[in-house]
């Protein structure tokens, strides 16, 4: 097999592994979140399906795949169908330039656990992640539901506002490193704890993590689907697998952001 063919096979395998692992982690993340929230609220959380409720993730997956897929009569159907795909696709594409592990050898072959080593890695992640705004926005606008419309409008306002903070907070560490490559950013900090960018730019770190919470739609910044006011916000009319794709995208974004945060 030529080097070119080997690189294609390796890249395809890396893509499949990332999709499978982070899709599974997204499901397991919902289990952990429900357990922790149950502990906060003096409840047990999932505990019936399997030991400690661990098989609840599998049960939820089966339910999402088999649940009736309802499209509202007044919805703009093509856009209504495409919106959940955008949420999942942008989240997974943003993982392409992230180095998950150092290089290692397997059966004499060097494995690089990164899908695409591009010299503008962080810019690519931010650009693709920014496209995720179209998922709640288009989902809310196309649903034919006033709560969804309000959720979509909040999405545009919230994401656009904090995208500015995200970009500006990254300028300071990037100016120190002098590169947009995530591998270069990681290598810059290899000298020890005193070289970590969090100690050199603590204010930028604080701003970035707050902006990340907002863009990930996590409490207390969950204005897109604030159940107390908007039922389920932009996702009010979604059910089954389409609803699940929104949340696979949300949790995949959380993992991608966690990797970016730890690298920078």
C-alpha atoms as a printed R data frame, in Angstrom:
    type eleno elety resid chain resno       x      y      z
1   ATOM     1    CA   UNK     A     1   0.000  0.000  0.000
2   ATOM     2    CA   UNK     A     2   1.377  3.433 -0.958
3   ATOM     3    CA   UNK     A     3   1.875  6.171  1.622
4   ATOM     4    CA   UNK     A     4  -0.993  8.147  0.072
5   ATOM     5    CA   UNK     A     5  -3.429  5.221  0.376
6   ATOM     6    CA   UNK     A     6  -2.223  4.498  3.915
7   ATOM     7    CA   UNK     A     7  -2.854  8.138  4.896
8   ATOM     8    CA   UNK     A     8  -6.388  8.000  3.472
9   ATOM     9    CA   UNK     A     9  -7.178  4.759  5.338
10  ATOM    10    CA   UNK     A    10  -5.687  6.155  8.561
11  ATOM    11    CA   UNK     A    11  -7.694  9.394  8.251
12  ATOM    12    CA   UNK     A    12 -10.948  7.515  7.580
13  ATOM    13    CA   UNK     A    13 -10.339  5.270 10.598
14  ATOM    14    CA   UNK     A    14  -9.631  8.304 12.780
15  ATOM    15    CA   UNK     A    15 -12.883  9.947 11.615
16  ATOM    16    CA   UNK     A    16 -14.928  6.809 12.386
17  ATOM    17    CA   UNK     A    17 -13.286  6.390 15.811
18  ATOM    18    CA   UNK     A    18 -13.906 10.040 16.747
19  ATOM    19    CA   UNK     A    19 -17.563  9.800 15.648
20  ATOM    20    CA   UNK     A    20 -18.165  6.560 17.571
21  ATOM    21    CA   UNK     A    21 -16.323  7.551 20.752
22  ATOM    22    CA   UNK     A    22 -17.758 11.047 21.075
23  ATOM    23    CA   UNK     A    23 -21.292  9.943 20.165
24  ATOM    24    CA   UNK     A    24 -21.052  7.363 22.962
25  ATOM    25    CA   UNK     A    25 -19.536  9.923 25.345
26  ATOM    26    CA   UNK     A    26 -22.390 12.315 24.542
27  ATOM    27    CA   UNK     A    27 -24.890  9.688 25.661
28  ATOM    28    CA   UNK     A    28 -22.860  8.870 28.772
29  ATOM    29    CA   UNK     A    29 -22.586 12.609 29.495
30  ATOM    30    CA   UNK     A    30 -26.378 12.832 29.760
31  ATOM    31    CA   UNK     A    31 -26.288  9.963 32.291
32  ATOM    32    CA   UNK     A    32 -23.646 11.696 34.416
33  ATOM    33    CA   UNK     A    33 -25.477 14.997 34.256
34  ATOM    34    CA   UNK     A    34 -28.763 13.423 35.359
35  ATOM    35    CA   UNK     A    35 -27.006 11.613 38.211
36  ATOM    36    CA   UNK     A    36 -25.258 14.760 39.428
37  ATOM    37    CA   UNK     A    37 -28.411 16.879 39.136
38  ATOM    38    CA   UNK     A    38 -30.289 14.184 41.045
39  ATOM    39    CA   UNK     A    39 -27.664 14.341 43.806
40  ATOM    40    CA   UNK     A    40 -27.992 18.141 43.971
41  ATOM    41    CA   UNK     A    41 -31.781 17.854 44.242
42  ATOM    42    CA   UNK     A    42 -31.745 14.892 46.680
43  ATOM    43    CA   UNK     A    43 -32.999 12.455 44.036
44  ATOM    44    CA   UNK     A    44 -31.504  9.166 42.859
45  ATOM    45    CA   UNK     A    45 -31.475  9.879 39.121
46  ATOM    46    CA   UNK     A    46 -31.473  7.011 36.581
47  ATOM    47    CA   UNK     A    47 -31.335  3.741 38.549
48  ATOM    48    CA   UNK     A    48 -33.778  1.211 37.044
49  ATOM    49    CA   UNK     A    49 -32.165  0.144 33.746
50  ATOM    50    CA   UNK     A    50 -29.031 -1.904 34.398
51  ATOM    51    CA   UNK     A    51 -26.616 -1.626 37.359
52  ATOM    52    CA   UNK     A    52 -26.716  1.915 38.777
53  ATOM    53    CA   UNK     A    53 -28.897  2.853 35.790
54  ATOM    54    CA   UNK     A    54 -25.926  2.627 33.385
55  ATOM    55    CA   UNK     A    55 -28.008  1.029 30.631
56  ATOM    56    CA   UNK     A    56 -30.337  4.049 30.664
57  ATOM    57    CA   UNK     A    57 -28.092  5.504 27.930
58  ATOM    58    CA   UNK     A    58 -28.821  2.486 25.679
59  ATOM    59    CA   UNK     A    59 -32.541  2.664 26.502
60  ATOM    60    CA   UNK     A    60 -32.633  6.371 25.621
61  ATOM    61    CA   UNK     A    61 -30.836  5.668 22.324
62  ATOM    62    CA   UNK     A    62 -33.355  2.958 21.371
63  ATOM    63    CA   UNK     A    63 -36.207  5.308 22.277
64  ATOM    64    CA   UNK     A    64 -34.823  8.133 20.122
65  ATOM    65    CA   UNK     A    65 -34.383  5.828 17.096
66  ATOM    66    CA   UNK     A    66 -37.875  4.320 17.375
67  ATOM    67    CA   UNK     A    67 -39.903  7.311 18.542
68  ATOM    68    CA   UNK     A    68 -42.361  8.821 16.064
69  ATOM    69    CA   UNK     A    69 -40.839 11.682 14.102
70  ATOM    70    CA   UNK     A    70 -43.395 14.489 14.004
71  ATOM    71    CA   UNK     A    71 -43.113 17.488 11.678
72  ATOM    72    CA   UNK     A    72 -45.527 20.361 12.482
73  ATOM    73    CA   UNK     A    73 -48.054 21.247  9.806
74  ATOM    74    CA   UNK     A    74 -46.881 24.879  9.564
75  ATOM    75    CA   UNK     A    75 -43.149 24.079  9.625
76  ATOM    76    CA   UNK     A    76 -40.836 24.832  6.690
77  ATOM    77    CA   UNK     A    77 -39.998 21.158  6.209
78  ATOM    78    CA   UNK     A    78 -36.594 21.179  4.409
79  ATOM    79    CA   UNK     A    79 -35.086 23.671  6.876
80  ATOM    80    CA   UNK     A    80 -36.776 21.948  9.829
81  ATOM    81    CA   UNK     A    81 -35.126 18.649  8.821
82  ATOM    82    CA   UNK     A    82 -31.657 20.100  8.072
83  ATOM    83    CA   UNK     A    83 -31.255 22.137 11.309
84  ATOM    84    CA   UNK     A    84 -30.473 19.190 13.683
85  ATOM    85    CA   UNK     A    85 -27.889 17.841 11.204
86  ATOM    86    CA   UNK     A    86 -26.051 21.181 11.300
87  ATOM    87    CA   UNK     A    87 -25.747 20.935 15.094
88  ATOM    88    CA   UNK     A    88 -24.092 17.507 14.983
89  ATOM    89    CA   UNK     A    89 -22.005 18.044 11.823
90  ATOM    90    CA   UNK     A    90 -20.389 21.315 12.944
91  ATOM    91    CA   UNK     A    91 -19.566 19.849 16.370
92  ATOM    92    CA   UNK     A    92 -17.735 16.853 14.900
93  ATOM    93    CA   UNK     A    93 -15.984 18.771 12.083
94  ATOM    94    CA   UNK     A    94 -14.585 21.175 14.699
95  ATOM    95    CA   UNK     A    95 -12.677 18.219 16.201
96  ATOM    96    CA   UNK     A    96 -10.614 17.661 13.027
97  ATOM    97    CA   UNK     A    97  -7.501 19.726 13.989
98  ATOM    98    CA   UNK     A    98  -7.507 18.764 17.701
99  ATOM    99    CA   UNK     A    99  -4.523 16.561 18.756
100 ATOM   100    CA   UNK     A   100  -6.157 14.147 21.196
101 ATOM   101    CA   UNK     A   101  -2.959 12.245 22.150
102 ATOM   102    CA   UNK     A   102   0.766 12.409 21.356
103 ATOM   103    CA   UNK     A   103   2.102 10.328 18.464
104 ATOM   104    CA   UNK     A   104   2.618  6.623 19.173
105 ATOM   105    CA   UNK     A   105   3.743  3.522 17.298
106 ATOM   106    CA   UNK     A   106   1.556  0.483 16.607
107 ATOM   107    CA   UNK     A   107   3.082 -2.565 14.862
108 ATOM   108    CA   UNK     A   108   5.911 -0.352 13.606
109 ATOM   109    CA   UNK     A   109   3.533  2.231 12.135
110 ATOM   110    CA   UNK     A   110   3.464  5.774 13.565
111 ATOM   111    CA   UNK     A   111  -0.063  6.841 14.525
112 ATOM   112    CA   UNK     A   112  -0.880 10.560 14.770
113 ATOM   113    CA   UNK     A   113  -4.134 10.971 16.755
114 ATOM   114    CA   UNK     A   114  -5.242 14.031 14.812
115 ATOM   115    CA   UNK     A   115  -7.521 14.023 11.770
116 ATOM   116    CA   UNK     A   116  -6.086 17.118 10.049
117 ATOM   117    CA   UNK     A   117  -2.915 18.876 11.186
118 ATOM   118    CA   UNK     A   118  -3.493 22.347  9.761
119 ATOM   119    CA   UNK     A   119  -1.448 25.404 10.681
120 ATOM   120    CA   UNK     A   120  -4.551 27.454 11.538
121 ATOM   121    CA   UNK     A   121  -6.132 24.831 13.799
122 ATOM   122    CA   UNK     A   122  -7.671 27.128 16.401
123 ATOM   123    CA   UNK     A   123  -9.062 29.426 13.695
124 ATOM   124    CA   UNK     A   124 -10.649 26.403 11.981
125 ATOM   125    CA   UNK     A   125 -12.243 25.236 15.250
126 ATOM   126    CA   UNK     A   126 -13.682 28.681 15.963
127 ATOM   127    CA   UNK     A   127 -14.916 29.167 12.389
128 ATOM   128    CA   UNK     A   128 -16.678 25.800 12.194
129 ATOM   129    CA   UNK     A   129 -18.022 26.133 15.737
130 ATOM   130    CA   UNK     A   130 -19.487 29.519 14.825
131 ATOM   131    CA   UNK     A   131 -21.514 27.839 12.064
132 ATOM   132    CA   UNK     A   132 -23.319 25.884 14.799
133 ATOM   133    CA   UNK     A   133 -25.432 28.990 15.453
134 ATOM   134    CA   UNK     A   134 -27.468 28.108 12.364
135 ATOM   135    CA   UNK     A   135 -28.842 24.949 14.006
136 ATOM   136    CA   UNK     A   136 -30.955 26.569 16.781
137 ATOM   137    CA   UNK     A   137 -31.592 29.643 14.640
138 ATOM   138    CA   UNK     A   138 -32.964 27.735 11.634
139 ATOM   139    CA   UNK     A   139 -34.702 25.183 13.867
140 ATOM   140    CA   UNK     A   140 -36.495 27.942 15.761
141 ATOM   141    CA   UNK     A   141 -37.424 29.975 12.701
142 ATOM   142    CA   UNK     A   142 -38.731 27.000 10.693
143 ATOM   143    CA   UNK     A   143 -40.861 25.350 13.406
144 ATOM   144    CA   UNK     A   144 -43.967 27.528 13.091
145 ATOM   145    CA   UNK     A   145 -44.067 27.904 16.883
146 ATOM   146    CA   UNK     A   146 -43.781 31.194 18.785
147 ATOM   147    CA   UNK     A   147 -41.709 29.615 21.582
148 ATOM   148    CA   UNK     A   148 -39.326 28.177 19.009
149 ATOM   149    CA   UNK     A   149 -39.126 31.570 17.308
150 ATOM   150    CA   UNK     A   150 -38.170 33.224 20.605
151 ATOM   151    CA   UNK     A   151 -35.591 30.494 21.256
152 ATOM   152    CA   UNK     A   152 -34.078 31.007 17.793
153 ATOM   153    CA   UNK     A   153 -33.925 34.784 18.316
154 ATOM   154    CA   UNK     A   154 -32.215 34.297 21.681
155 ATOM   155    CA   UNK     A   155 -29.743 31.934 20.030
156 ATOM   156    CA   UNK     A   156 -28.680 34.566 17.495
157 ATOM   157    CA   UNK     A   157 -28.341 37.243 20.169
158 ATOM   158    CA   UNK     A   158 -26.491 35.052 22.657
159 ATOM   159    CA   UNK     A   159 -24.052 33.392 20.256
160 ATOM   160    CA   UNK     A   160 -23.155 36.504 18.301
161 ATOM   161    CA   UNK     A   161 -22.550 38.520 21.471
162 ATOM   162    CA   UNK     A   162 -20.207 36.007 23.063
163 ATOM   163    CA   UNK     A   163 -18.383 35.017 19.869
164 ATOM   164    CA   UNK     A   164 -16.705 38.417 20.143
165 ATOM   165    CA   UNK     A   165 -15.535 37.641 23.694
166 ATOM   166    CA   UNK     A   166 -14.290 34.200 22.643
167 ATOM   167    CA   UNK     A   167 -12.138 35.594 19.832
168 ATOM   168    CA   UNK     A   168 -10.780 38.531 21.844
169 ATOM   169    CA   UNK     A   169  -9.911 36.344 24.859
170 ATOM   170    CA   UNK     A   170  -7.825 34.084 22.600
171 ATOM   171    CA   UNK     A   171  -5.825 36.936 21.085
172 ATOM   172    CA   UNK     A   172  -3.603 37.337 24.156
173 ATOM   173    CA   UNK     A   173  -2.323 33.715 24.397
174 ATOM   174    CA   UNK     A   174  -2.044 33.438 20.596
175 ATOM   175    CA   UNK     A   175   0.153 36.546 20.473
176 ATOM   176    CA   UNK     A   176   2.472 34.930 23.019
177 ATOM   177    CA   UNK     A   177   2.668 31.657 21.069
178 ATOM   178    CA   UNK     A   178   2.906 33.271 17.634
179 ATOM   179    CA   UNK     A   179   1.016 30.448 15.927
180 ATOM   180    CA   UNK     A   180  -2.562 29.311 15.296
181 ATOM   181    CA   UNK     A   181  -1.629 25.601 15.273
182 ATOM   182    CA   UNK     A   182  -2.949 23.666 18.256
183 ATOM   183    CA   UNK     A   183   0.180 21.486 18.187
184 ATOM   184    CA   UNK     A   184   2.416 24.583 18.383
185 ATOM   185    CA   UNK     A   185   0.275 25.969 21.226
186 ATOM   186    CA   UNK     A   186   0.689 22.702 23.118
187 ATOM   187    CA   UNK     A   187   4.447 22.562 22.433
188 ATOM   188    CA   UNK     A   188   4.897 26.146 23.697
189 ATOM   189    CA   UNK     A   189   3.802 25.000 27.192
190 ATOM   190    CA   UNK     A   190   6.033 21.909 27.496
191 ATOM   191    CA   UNK     A   191   8.621 23.593 29.728
192 ATOM   192    CA   UNK     A   192   6.576 23.062 32.909
193 ATOM   193    CA   UNK     A   193   3.738 24.640 34.876
194 ATOM   194    CA   UNK     A   194   5.287 28.109 34.763
195 ATOM   195    CA   UNK     A   195   4.996 28.021 30.969
196 ATOM   196    CA   UNK     A   196   1.264 27.241 31.047
197 ATOM   197    CA   UNK     A   197  -0.725 30.010 29.391
198 ATOM   198    CA   UNK     A   198  -3.344 29.977 32.161
199 ATOM   199    CA   UNK     A   199  -0.745 31.554 34.489
200 ATOM   200    CA   UNK     A   200   0.444 34.041 31.877
201 ATOM   201    CA   UNK     A   201  -3.064 35.111 30.829
202 ATOM   202    CA   UNK     A   202  -5.477 34.383 33.733
203 ATOM   203    CA   UNK     A   203  -7.960 37.106 32.717
204 ATOM   204    CA   UNK     A   204  -8.149 35.747 29.155
205 ATOM   205    CA   UNK     A   205  -8.779 32.262 30.596
206 ATOM   206    CA   UNK     A   206 -11.627 33.566 32.776
207 ATOM   207    CA   UNK     A   207 -13.247 35.381 29.870
208 ATOM   208    CA   UNK     A   208 -12.884 32.373 27.580
209 ATOM   209    CA   UNK     A   209 -14.436 29.901 30.017
210 ATOM   210    CA   UNK     A   210 -17.447 32.169 30.668
211 ATOM   211    CA   UNK     A   211 -17.945 32.672 26.915
212 ATOM   212    CA   UNK     A   212 -17.616 28.898 26.416
213 ATOM   213    CA   UNK     A   213 -20.368 28.249 28.977
214 ATOM   214    CA   UNK     A   214 -22.612 30.657 27.110
215 ATOM   215    CA   UNK     A   215 -21.930 29.171 23.673
216 ATOM   216    CA   UNK     A   216 -22.423 25.640 24.976
217 ATOM   217    CA   UNK     A   217 -25.867 26.620 26.292
218 ATOM   218    CA   UNK     A   218 -25.119 25.440 29.817
219 ATOM   219    CA   UNK     A   219 -26.820 26.692 32.959
220 ATOM   220    CA   UNK     A   220 -27.088 29.571 33.887
221 ATOM   221    CA   UNK     A   221 -26.751 30.633 30.236
222 ATOM   222    CA   UNK     A   222 -29.338 28.240 28.762
223 ATOM   223    CA   UNK     A   223 -31.448 31.036 27.276
224 ATOM   224    CA   UNK     A   224 -31.975 29.103 24.030
225 ATOM   225    CA   UNK     A   225 -34.218 26.531 25.706
226 ATOM   226    CA   UNK     A   226 -35.049 28.045 29.052
227 ATOM   227    CA   UNK     A   227 -37.777 25.607 30.109
228 ATOM   228    CA   UNK     A   228 -39.195 27.922 32.767
229 ATOM   229    CA   UNK     A   229 -40.135 30.481 30.090
230 ATOM   230    CA   UNK     A   230 -39.971 28.875 26.639
231 ATOM   231    CA   UNK     A   231 -41.005 25.196 27.121
232 ATOM   232    CA   UNK     A   232 -37.991 23.802 25.201
233 ATOM   233    CA   UNK     A   233 -37.143 26.925 23.215
234 ATOM   234    CA   UNK     A   234 -35.921 26.317 19.667
235 ATOM   235    CA   UNK     A   235 -36.392 22.526 20.135
236 ATOM   236    CA   UNK     A   236 -40.058 22.679 21.213
237 ATOM   237    CA   UNK     A   237 -41.344 20.984 18.040
238 ATOM   238    CA   UNK     A   238 -38.580 18.402 17.686
239 ATOM   239    CA   UNK     A   239 -38.893 14.756 18.675
240 ATOM   240    CA   UNK     A   240 -37.123 11.447 18.189
241 ATOM   241    CA   UNK     A   241 -33.775 11.327 16.440
242 ATOM   242    CA   UNK     A   242 -33.880 14.978 15.332
243 ATOM   243    CA   UNK     A   243 -34.165 16.057 18.966
244 ATOM   244    CA   UNK     A   244 -31.335 13.668 19.838
245 ATOM   245    CA   UNK     A   245 -29.038 15.144 17.177
246 ATOM   246    CA   UNK     A   246 -29.309 18.585 18.761
247 ATOM   247    CA   UNK     A   247 -28.076 17.175 22.039
248 ATOM   248    CA   UNK     A   248 -25.408 14.935 20.533
249 ATOM   249    CA   UNK     A   249 -24.098 18.133 18.928
250 ATOM   250    CA   UNK     A   250 -24.314 19.998 22.224
251 ATOM   251    CA   UNK     A   251 -22.356 17.377 24.164
252 ATOM   252    CA   UNK     A   252 -19.829 16.871 21.338
253 ATOM   253    CA   UNK     A   253 -19.263 20.650 21.442
254 ATOM   254    CA   UNK     A   254 -18.675 20.392 25.176
255 ATOM   255    CA   UNK     A   255 -15.929 17.800 24.681
256 ATOM   256    CA   UNK     A   256 -14.333 19.763 21.836
257 ATOM   257    CA   UNK     A   257 -14.325 22.929 23.951
258 ATOM   258    CA   UNK     A   258 -12.843 21.026 26.898
259 ATOM   259    CA   UNK     A   259  -9.951 19.843 24.682
260 ATOM   260    CA   UNK     A   260  -9.395 23.380 23.350
261 ATOM   261    CA   UNK     A   261  -9.480 24.771 26.879
262 ATOM   262    CA   UNK     A   262  -6.914 22.253 28.124
263 ATOM   263    CA   UNK     A   263  -4.637 22.789 25.097
264 ATOM   264    CA   UNK     A   264  -4.631 26.580 25.367
